Coordinates of C-alpha atoms in Angstrom, one line a residue:
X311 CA 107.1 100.7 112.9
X312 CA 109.1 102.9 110.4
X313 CA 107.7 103.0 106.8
X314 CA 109.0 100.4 104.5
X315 CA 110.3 102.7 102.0
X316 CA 111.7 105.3 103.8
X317 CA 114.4 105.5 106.4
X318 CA 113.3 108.5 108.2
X319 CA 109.4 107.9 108.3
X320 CA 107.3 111.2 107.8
X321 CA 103.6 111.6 109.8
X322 CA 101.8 110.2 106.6
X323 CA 103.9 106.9 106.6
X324 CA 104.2 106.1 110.3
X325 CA 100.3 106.1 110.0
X326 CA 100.3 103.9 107.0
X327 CA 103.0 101.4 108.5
X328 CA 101.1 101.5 111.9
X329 CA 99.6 104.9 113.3
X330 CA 96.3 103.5 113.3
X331 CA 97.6 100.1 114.5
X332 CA 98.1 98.8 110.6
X333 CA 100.7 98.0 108.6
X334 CA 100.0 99.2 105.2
X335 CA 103.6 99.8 104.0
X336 CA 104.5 96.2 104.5
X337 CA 101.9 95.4 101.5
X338 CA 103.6 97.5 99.3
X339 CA 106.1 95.6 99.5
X340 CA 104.9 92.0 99.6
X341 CA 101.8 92.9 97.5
X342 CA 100.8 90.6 94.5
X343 CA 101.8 90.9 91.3
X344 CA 98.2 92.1 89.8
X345 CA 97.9 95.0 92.8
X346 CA 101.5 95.6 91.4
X347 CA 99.5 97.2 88.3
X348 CA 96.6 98.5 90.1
X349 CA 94.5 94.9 89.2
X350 CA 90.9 95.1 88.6
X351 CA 87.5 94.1 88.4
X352 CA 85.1 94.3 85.2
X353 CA 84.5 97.7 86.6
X354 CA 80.3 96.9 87.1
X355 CA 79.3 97.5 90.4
X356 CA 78.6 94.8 93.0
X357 CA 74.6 96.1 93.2
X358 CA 72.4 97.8 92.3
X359 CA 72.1 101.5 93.9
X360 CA 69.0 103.4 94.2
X361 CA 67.7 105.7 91.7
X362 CA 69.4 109.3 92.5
X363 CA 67.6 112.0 93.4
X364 CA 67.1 114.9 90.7
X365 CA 68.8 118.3 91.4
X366 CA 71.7 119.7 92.6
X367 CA 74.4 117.8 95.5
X368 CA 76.3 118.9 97.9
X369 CA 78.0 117.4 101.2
X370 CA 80.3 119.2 103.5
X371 CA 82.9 116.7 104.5
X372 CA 85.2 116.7 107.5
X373 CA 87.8 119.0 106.2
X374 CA 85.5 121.7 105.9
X375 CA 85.1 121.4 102.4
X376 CA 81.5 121.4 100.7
X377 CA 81.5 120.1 97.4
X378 CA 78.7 121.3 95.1
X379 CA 77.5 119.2 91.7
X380 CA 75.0 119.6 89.6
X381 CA 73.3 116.1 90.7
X382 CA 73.7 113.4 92.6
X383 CA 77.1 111.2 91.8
X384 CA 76.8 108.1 90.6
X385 CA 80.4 107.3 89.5
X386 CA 82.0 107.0 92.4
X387 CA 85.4 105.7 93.3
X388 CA 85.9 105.0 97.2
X389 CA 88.7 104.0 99.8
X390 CA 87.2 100.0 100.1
X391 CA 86.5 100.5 103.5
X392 CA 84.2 103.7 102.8
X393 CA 83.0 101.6 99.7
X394 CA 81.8 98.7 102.1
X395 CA 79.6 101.0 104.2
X396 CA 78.1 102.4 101.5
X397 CA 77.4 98.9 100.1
X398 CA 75.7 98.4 103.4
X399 CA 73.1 101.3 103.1
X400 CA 72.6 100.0 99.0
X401 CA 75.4 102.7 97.3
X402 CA 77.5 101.1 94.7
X403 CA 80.4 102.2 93.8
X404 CA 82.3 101.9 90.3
X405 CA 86.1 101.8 91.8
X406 CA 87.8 101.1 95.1
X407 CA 91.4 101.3 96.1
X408 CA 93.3 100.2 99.2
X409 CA 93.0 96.5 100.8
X410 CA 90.6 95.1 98.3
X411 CA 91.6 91.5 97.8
X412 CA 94.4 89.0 99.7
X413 CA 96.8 87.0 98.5
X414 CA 94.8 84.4 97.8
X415 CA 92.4 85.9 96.1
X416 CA 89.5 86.4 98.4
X417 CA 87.8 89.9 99.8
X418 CA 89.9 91.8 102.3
X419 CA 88.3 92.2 106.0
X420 CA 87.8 95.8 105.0
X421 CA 85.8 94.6 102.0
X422 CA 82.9 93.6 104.3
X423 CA 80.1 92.2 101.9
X424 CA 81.0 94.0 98.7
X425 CA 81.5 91.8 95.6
X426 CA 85.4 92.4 94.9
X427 CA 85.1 90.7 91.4
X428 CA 82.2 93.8 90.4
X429 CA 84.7 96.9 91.4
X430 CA 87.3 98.1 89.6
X431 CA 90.5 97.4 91.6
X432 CA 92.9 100.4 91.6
X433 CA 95.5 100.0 94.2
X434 CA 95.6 96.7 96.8
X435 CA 98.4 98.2 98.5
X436 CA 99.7 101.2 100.1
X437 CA 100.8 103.8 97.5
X438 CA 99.4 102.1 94.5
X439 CA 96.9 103.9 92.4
X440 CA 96.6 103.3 88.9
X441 CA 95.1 107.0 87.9
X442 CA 94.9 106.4 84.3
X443 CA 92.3 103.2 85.4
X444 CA 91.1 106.1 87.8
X445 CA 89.9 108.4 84.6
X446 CA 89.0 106.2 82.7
X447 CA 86.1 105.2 85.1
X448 CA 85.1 109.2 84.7
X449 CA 84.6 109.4 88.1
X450 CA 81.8 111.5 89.7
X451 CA 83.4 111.9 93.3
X452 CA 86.1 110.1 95.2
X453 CA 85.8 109.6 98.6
X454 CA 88.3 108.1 101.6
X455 CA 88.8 108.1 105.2
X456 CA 91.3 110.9 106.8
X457 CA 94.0 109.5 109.9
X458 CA 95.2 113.2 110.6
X459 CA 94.0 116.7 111.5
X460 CA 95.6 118.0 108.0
X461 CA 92.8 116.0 105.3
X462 CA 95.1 113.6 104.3
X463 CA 92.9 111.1 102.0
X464 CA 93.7 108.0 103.2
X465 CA 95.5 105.4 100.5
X466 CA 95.8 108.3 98.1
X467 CA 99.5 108.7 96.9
X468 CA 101.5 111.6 97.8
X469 CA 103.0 111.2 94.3
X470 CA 100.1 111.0 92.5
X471 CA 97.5 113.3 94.5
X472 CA 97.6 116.0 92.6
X473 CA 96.4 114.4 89.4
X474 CA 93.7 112.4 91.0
X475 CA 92.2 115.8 92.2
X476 CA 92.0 117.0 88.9
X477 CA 90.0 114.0 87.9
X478 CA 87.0 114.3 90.3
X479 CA 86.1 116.1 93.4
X480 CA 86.7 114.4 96.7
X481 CA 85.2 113.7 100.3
X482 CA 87.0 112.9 103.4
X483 CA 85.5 111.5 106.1
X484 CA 87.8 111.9 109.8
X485 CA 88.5 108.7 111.6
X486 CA 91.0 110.9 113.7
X487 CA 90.7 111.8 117.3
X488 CA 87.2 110.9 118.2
X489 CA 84.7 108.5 119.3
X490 CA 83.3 105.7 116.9
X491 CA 79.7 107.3 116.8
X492 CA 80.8 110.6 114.9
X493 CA 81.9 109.1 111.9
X494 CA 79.4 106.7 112.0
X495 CA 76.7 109.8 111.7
X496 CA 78.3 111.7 108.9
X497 CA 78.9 108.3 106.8
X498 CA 75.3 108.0 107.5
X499 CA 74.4 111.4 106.0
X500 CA 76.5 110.9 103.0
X501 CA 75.2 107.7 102.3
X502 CA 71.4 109.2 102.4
X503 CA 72.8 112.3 100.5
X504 CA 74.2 110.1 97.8
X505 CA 70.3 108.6 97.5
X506 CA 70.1 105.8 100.0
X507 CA 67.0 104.8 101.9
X508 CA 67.8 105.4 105.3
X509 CA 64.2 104.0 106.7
X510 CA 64.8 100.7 105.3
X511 CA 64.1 98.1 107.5
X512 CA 67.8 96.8 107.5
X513 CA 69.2 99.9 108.0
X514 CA 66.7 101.2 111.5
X515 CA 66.9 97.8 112.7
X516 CA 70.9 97.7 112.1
X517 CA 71.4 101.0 113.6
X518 CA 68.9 100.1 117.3
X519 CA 71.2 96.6 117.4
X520 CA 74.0 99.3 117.5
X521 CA 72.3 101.2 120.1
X522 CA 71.6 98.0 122.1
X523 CA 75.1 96.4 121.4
X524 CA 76.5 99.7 123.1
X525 CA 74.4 99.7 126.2
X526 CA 75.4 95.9 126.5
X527 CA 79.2 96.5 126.3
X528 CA 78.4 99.9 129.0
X529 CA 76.9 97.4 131.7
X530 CA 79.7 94.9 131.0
X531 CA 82.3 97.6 131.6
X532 CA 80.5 98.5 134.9
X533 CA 79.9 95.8 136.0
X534 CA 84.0 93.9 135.5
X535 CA 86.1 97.4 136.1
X536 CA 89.0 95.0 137.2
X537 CA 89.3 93.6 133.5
X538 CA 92.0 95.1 131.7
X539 CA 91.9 95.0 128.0
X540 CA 94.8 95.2 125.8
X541 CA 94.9 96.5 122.0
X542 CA 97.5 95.1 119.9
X543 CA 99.0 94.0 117.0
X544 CA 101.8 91.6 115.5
X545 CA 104.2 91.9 112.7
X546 CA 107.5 89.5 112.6
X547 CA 109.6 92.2 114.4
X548 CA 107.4 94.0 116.8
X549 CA 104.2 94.1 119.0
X550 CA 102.4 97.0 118.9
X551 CA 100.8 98.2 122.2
X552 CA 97.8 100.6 121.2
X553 CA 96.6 103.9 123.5
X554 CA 92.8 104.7 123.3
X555 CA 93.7 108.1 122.5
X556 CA 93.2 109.3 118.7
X557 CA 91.6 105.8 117.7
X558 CA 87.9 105.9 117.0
X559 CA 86.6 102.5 118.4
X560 CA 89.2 102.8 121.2
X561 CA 88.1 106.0 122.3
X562 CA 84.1 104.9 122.6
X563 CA 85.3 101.8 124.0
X564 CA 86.9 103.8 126.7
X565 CA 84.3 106.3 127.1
X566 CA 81.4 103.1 127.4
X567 CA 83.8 102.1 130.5
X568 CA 86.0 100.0 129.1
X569 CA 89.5 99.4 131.1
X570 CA 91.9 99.7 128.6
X571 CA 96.6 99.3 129.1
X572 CA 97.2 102.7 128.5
X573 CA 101.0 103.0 127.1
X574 CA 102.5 106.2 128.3
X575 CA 103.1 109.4 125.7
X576 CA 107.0 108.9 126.2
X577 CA 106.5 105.5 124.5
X578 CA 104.1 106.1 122.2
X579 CA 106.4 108.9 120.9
X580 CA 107.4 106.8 118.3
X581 CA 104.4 105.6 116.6
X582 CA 103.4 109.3 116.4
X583 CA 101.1 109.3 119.4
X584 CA 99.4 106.0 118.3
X585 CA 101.0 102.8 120.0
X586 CA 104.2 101.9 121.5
X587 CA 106.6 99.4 119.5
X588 CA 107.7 96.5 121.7
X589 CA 109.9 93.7 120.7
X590 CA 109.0 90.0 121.4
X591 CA 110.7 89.5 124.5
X592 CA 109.3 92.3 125.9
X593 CA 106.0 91.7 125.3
X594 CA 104.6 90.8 128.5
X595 CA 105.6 94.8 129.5
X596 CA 101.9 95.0 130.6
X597 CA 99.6 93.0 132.4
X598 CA 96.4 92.0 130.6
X599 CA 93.6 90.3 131.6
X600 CA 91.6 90.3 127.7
X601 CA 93.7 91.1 124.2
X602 CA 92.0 92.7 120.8
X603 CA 94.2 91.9 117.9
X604 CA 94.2 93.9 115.0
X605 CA 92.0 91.8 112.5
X606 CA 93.7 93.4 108.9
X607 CA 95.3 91.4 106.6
X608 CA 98.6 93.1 106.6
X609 CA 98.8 91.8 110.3
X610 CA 99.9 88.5 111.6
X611 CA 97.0 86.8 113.4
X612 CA 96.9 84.9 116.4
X613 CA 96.8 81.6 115.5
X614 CA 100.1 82.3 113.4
X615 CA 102.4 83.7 116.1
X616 CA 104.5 81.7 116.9
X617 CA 106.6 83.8 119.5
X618 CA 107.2 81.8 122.8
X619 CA 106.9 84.9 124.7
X620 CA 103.4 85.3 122.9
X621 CA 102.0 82.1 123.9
X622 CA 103.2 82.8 127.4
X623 CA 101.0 85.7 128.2
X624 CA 98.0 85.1 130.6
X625 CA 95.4 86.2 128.8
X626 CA 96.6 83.7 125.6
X627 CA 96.7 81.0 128.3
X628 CA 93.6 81.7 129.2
X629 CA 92.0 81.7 125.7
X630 CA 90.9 85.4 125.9
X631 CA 92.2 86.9 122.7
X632 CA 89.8 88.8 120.9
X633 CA 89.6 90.3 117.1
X634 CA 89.8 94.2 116.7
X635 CA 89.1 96.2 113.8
X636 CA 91.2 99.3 113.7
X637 CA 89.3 100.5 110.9
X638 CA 86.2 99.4 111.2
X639 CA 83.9 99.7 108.5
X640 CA 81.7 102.7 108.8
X641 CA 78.2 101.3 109.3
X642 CA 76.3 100.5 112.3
X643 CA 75.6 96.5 110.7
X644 CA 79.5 96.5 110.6
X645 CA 80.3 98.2 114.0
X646 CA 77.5 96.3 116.2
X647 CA 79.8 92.9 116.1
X648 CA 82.5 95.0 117.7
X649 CA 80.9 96.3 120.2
X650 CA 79.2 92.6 121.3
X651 CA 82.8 90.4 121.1
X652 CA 84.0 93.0 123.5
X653 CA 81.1 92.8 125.9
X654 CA 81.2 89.1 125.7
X655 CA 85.1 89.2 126.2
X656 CA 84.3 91.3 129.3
X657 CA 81.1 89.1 130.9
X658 CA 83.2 86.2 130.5
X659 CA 86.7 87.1 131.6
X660 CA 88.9 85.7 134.2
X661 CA 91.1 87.6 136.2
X662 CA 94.9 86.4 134.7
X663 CA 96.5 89.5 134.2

């Protein structure tokens, strides 16, 4: 879908207003009025992290860069998805920006188990960042998620990115063109870099329920090849009809087996080589037997569409409509639950489509 603010959308808005399946530009618009000024937390962190290790840092991130400090950061300010994995390995962080908090108050999916109301919130919505909150946090490191091949943090301003990078150094982690695992490992490295105990119990027994989860969902796909799964996801206007390619859960769910409506280039033209736009009445273009909806907040679920043509689809008939998490968060306690709705979806399916 074309970026809400702009009439000719460039690369970095198509993948806000829906690249990766989301529509972050739609927030900006309809965000509430504390996001409006960047809200906030207390700015304390949700938990405690572990003691950081003495000596130098460094981490080379996904844009090549290696960033070199003199120890190990412990003000850090983190895209909230990248902030909820490293809650999940025991890293706090001070400040998070992007979908932090809904309208009504609560944690945002991409939260995950992070304590909103112990972060410092400095942008809920696409292109918001309050930098001045930003310094005054004295930020060790910032790090975010990158949706392109050109290290494009993601949910840092165009405007504003140059004065943010004065601030504090930053890490990017790619969430472009590859499977789920990769990203999974270097958040994991980061996270143990940064001081984390990665031989925990709940983190080795979270990672082999991974490891399981996947094998689970690889049999399922062998053994119901016939099943054809649909990624999507609803705004008022459109449906959007997501290829594997360039999406990381998509792309190991395909690689595991999985049998996925596969929109071709032509169409996907549009969403800059990430999903096709369809309008309502054209929304039964492809036959489905199971359908993943994109679980983010700036999404309409599917118990709230009301589109005729939506409730006439098979697989909705049927009652096999699944969640999907387009950006998942990047832990394996986060990721497993993916992996087993879809093998579940899979084992149990009827044929409708």
């Amino acid at each position: 879908m074309p970026n809400a603010r702009a009439t000719h959308p460039t690369r970095r808005g198509i993948l806000a207003a829906g690249g990766a399946l989301g529509l972050g530009a739609v927030l900006a618009a309809c965000g509430d009025d504390d996001a409006k000024s960047g809200g906030s937390g207390n700015g304390t962190t949700a938990t405690a992290s572990p003691p950081p290790a003495e000596g130098p840092w460094s981490f080379k991130d996904d844009r090549g860069t290696t960033v070199k400090l003199d120890q190990v950061p412990t003000n850090i300010v983190a895209f909230t998805g990248v902030a909820a994995a490293l809650h999940d390995y025991g890293i706090s962080v001070k400040g998070v920006f992007g979908p932090t908090r809904t309208a009504d108050g609560k944690p945002d999916v991409q939260a995950g188990d992070m304590d909103i109301s112990k972060v410092t919130i400095l942008g809920n919505v696409w292109d918001q960042f309050n930098v001045e909150k930003y310094a005054a946090l004295a930020p060790d490191l910032l790090i975010s998620t990158m949706f392109d091949d050109a290290g494009t943090l993601w949910y840092v301003p165009e405007a504003s990115k140059d004065k943010i990078a004065k601030l504090a150094p930053s890490v990017g982690i790619s969430v472009y063109d590859r499977r789920l695992t990769e990203p999974l490992q270097h958040m994991w490295a980061l996270a143990e870099s940064l001081g984390a105990d990665m031989t925990a119990a709940k983190v080795t027994e979270a990672k082999k329920k991974f490891e399981a989860a996947a094998a689970r969902l690889r049999r399922a796909a062998r053994a119901r090849p016939d099943i054809k799964v649909l990624a999507g996801s609803a705004s008022d206007a459109l449906f959007y009809v997501s290829g594997t390619n360039l999406s990381i859960d998509l792309e190991y769910f395909k690689a595991l087996g999985v049998n996925f409506v596969e929109p071709p280039e032509k169409a996907k033209a549009k969403g800059g080589g990430w999903f096709e736009s369809l309008s309502w009445e054209n929304v039964d273009k492809y036959q489905a037997d199971v359908i993943m909806m994109d679980d983010r907040s700036s999404t309409i679920q599917p118990a709230d569409i009301t589109k005729a043509t939506w409730k006439k689809l098979p697989a909705v008939k049927a009652g096999q409509v699944i969640s999907r998490s387009p950006e998942p968060i990047l832990s394996y306690d986060k990721c497993t639950p993916l992996l087993i709705d879809l093998a579940e979806a899979l084992e149990k399916a009827k044929k409708v489509g």
